[in-house]
Every structure is written in C-alpha cells, then in structure tokens.
Short mmCIF file of C-alpha atoms in Angstrom, two decimals:
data_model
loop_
_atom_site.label_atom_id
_atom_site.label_comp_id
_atom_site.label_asym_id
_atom_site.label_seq_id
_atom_site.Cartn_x
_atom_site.Cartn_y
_atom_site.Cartn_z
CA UNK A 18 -76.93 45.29 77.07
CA UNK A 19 -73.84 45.80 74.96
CA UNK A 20 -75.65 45.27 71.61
CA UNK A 21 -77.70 47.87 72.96
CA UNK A 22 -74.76 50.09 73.71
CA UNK A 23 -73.45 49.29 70.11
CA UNK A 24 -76.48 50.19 68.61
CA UNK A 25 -76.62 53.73 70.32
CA UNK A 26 -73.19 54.29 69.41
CA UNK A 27 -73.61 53.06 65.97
CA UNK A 28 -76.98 55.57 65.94
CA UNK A 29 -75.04 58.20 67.07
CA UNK A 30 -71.88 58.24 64.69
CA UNK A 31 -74.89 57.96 61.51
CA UNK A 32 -76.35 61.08 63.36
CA UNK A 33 -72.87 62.96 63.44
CA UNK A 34 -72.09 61.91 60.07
CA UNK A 35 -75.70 63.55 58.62
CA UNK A 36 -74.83 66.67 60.79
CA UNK A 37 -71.37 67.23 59.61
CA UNK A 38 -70.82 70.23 58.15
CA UNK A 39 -67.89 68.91 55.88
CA UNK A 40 -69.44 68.13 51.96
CA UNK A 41 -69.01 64.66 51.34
CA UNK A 42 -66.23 63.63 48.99
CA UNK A 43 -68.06 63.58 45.96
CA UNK A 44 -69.61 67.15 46.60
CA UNK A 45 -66.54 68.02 47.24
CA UNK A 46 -64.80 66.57 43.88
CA UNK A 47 -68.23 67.41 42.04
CA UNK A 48 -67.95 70.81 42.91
CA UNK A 49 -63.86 71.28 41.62
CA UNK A 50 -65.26 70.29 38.25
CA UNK A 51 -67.45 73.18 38.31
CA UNK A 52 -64.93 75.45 39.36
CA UNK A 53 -62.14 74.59 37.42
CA UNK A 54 -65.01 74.64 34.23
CA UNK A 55 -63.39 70.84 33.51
CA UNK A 56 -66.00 68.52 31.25
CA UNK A 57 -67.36 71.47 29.97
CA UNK A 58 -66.94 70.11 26.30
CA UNK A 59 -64.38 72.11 24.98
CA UNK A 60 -60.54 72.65 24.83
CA UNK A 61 -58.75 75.65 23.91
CA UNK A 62 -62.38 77.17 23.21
CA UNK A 63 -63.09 74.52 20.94
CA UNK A 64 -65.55 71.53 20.73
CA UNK A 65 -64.31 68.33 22.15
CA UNK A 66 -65.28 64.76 22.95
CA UNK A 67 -62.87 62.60 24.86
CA UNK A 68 -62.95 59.81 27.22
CA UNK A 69 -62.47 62.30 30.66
CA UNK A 70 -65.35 64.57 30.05
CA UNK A 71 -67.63 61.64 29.78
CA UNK A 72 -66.38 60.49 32.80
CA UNK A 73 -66.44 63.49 34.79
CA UNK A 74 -70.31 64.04 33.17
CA UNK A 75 -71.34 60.47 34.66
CA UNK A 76 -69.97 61.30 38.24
CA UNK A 77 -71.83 64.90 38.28
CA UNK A 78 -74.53 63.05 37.21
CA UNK A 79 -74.00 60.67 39.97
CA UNK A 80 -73.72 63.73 42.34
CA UNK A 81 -76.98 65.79 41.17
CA UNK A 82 -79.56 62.31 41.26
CA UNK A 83 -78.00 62.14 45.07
CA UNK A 84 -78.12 66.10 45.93
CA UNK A 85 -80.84 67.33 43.40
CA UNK A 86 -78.75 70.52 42.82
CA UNK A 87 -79.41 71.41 39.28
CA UNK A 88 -75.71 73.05 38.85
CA UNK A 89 -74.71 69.78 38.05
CA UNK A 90 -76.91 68.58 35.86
CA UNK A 91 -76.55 72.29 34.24
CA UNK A 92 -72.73 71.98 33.60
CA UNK A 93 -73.23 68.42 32.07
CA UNK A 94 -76.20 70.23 29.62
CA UNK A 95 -73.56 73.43 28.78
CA UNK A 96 -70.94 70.47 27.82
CA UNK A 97 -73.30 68.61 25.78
CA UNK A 98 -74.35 71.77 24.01
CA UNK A 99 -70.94 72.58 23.04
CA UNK A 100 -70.64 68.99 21.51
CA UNK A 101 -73.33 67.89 19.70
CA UNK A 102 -74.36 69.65 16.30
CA UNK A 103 -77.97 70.57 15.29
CA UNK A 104 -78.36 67.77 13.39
CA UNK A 105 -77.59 65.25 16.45
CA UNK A 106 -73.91 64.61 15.40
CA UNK A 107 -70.70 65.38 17.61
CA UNK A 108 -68.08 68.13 16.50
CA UNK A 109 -64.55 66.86 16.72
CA UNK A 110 -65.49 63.33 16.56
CA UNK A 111 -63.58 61.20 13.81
CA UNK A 112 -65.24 58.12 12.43
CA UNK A 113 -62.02 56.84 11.47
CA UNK A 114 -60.74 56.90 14.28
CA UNK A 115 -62.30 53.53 14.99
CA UNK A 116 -62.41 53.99 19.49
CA UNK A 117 -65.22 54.47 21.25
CA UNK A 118 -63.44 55.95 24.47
CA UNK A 119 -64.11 59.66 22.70
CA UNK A 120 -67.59 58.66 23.14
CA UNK A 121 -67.94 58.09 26.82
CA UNK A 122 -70.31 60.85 26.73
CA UNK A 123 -72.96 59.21 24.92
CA UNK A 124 -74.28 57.61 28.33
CA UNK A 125 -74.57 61.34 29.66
CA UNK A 126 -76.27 62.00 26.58
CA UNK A 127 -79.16 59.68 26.91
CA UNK A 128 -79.45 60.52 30.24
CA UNK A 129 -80.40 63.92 29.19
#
C-alpha cells in the first residue's frame, strides 16, 4: 500500500509539473536570447562569429527540437544569414587566427 501511495503521489507531482503554467527554464532562457536579439550574428551591426553565439545557437536549437516553435529555429537562420557569405565562407572569420572556438557555429550550421 505505500508503494501505491508513492506512486500516486509521484503521478501527481508529473501531472502538476505538465500543468504548470511557469515556462520551463530553458524556455525561459531561450526566450531572453530572442529578446535581447543576442546570437543574432552580429556586433555593433556587423558580421560576427565567436564562440557565444554558437553556443547560444545550439541551446535554441536544443529548445525548438523540444517545443517545435519555429522562432527559434528562425533566430538561429537570421544569425547564420548574417555570417556566412554567398559563396559558403564566414565574414569576420580569420584563418590565421589558428582557434576554432570562433567556429562553434559550424554545428548550428549543419544542422540547418
């Protein structure tokens, strides 16, 4: 009987937890990126490919394969638009600068 009782409460707090009305974190951090227009592959108005926008592409990506909202998936496609040239290269990246941290963004890249 108290395995039982465990179960039910167990069921329950899963039930309250899909009924909350609080976003989960990573909506919630998902959706600051959007608003404060972070990752959106530029700085000062300008092209550019660093380490944090890659990472911040990969967790919206993260975000829109759990939610399916496409403004996620959208924000990562306006970044990667302001990045890579016509002819498939990146603006502001510097071969001799010999890191691949700038280029965190390729895995966001392929995913698109």
């Amino acid at each position: 009987m108290k395995r039982f009782a465990s179960a039910l409460g167990l069921a329950a707090t899963v039930s309250a937890a899909g009924n909350c009305s609080t976003p989960r974190l990573s909506v919630q951090g998902a959706d600051t990126i959007l608003l404060r227009n972070y990752a959106s592959g530029l700085r000062n108005g300008a092209p550019y490919v660093n380490y944090e926008h890659g990472v911040g592409w990969r967790a919206l990506e993260m975000v829109y394969n759990n939610t399916g909202e496409a403004k996620y998936l959208d924000h990562i496609k306006t970044g990667a638009d302001q990045v890579v040239t016509a002819d498939g290269g990146l603006n502001d990246y510097d071969l001799d600068y010999y890191t691949l941290d700038d280029v965190r963004i390729g895995e966001s890249l392929i995913y698109l």
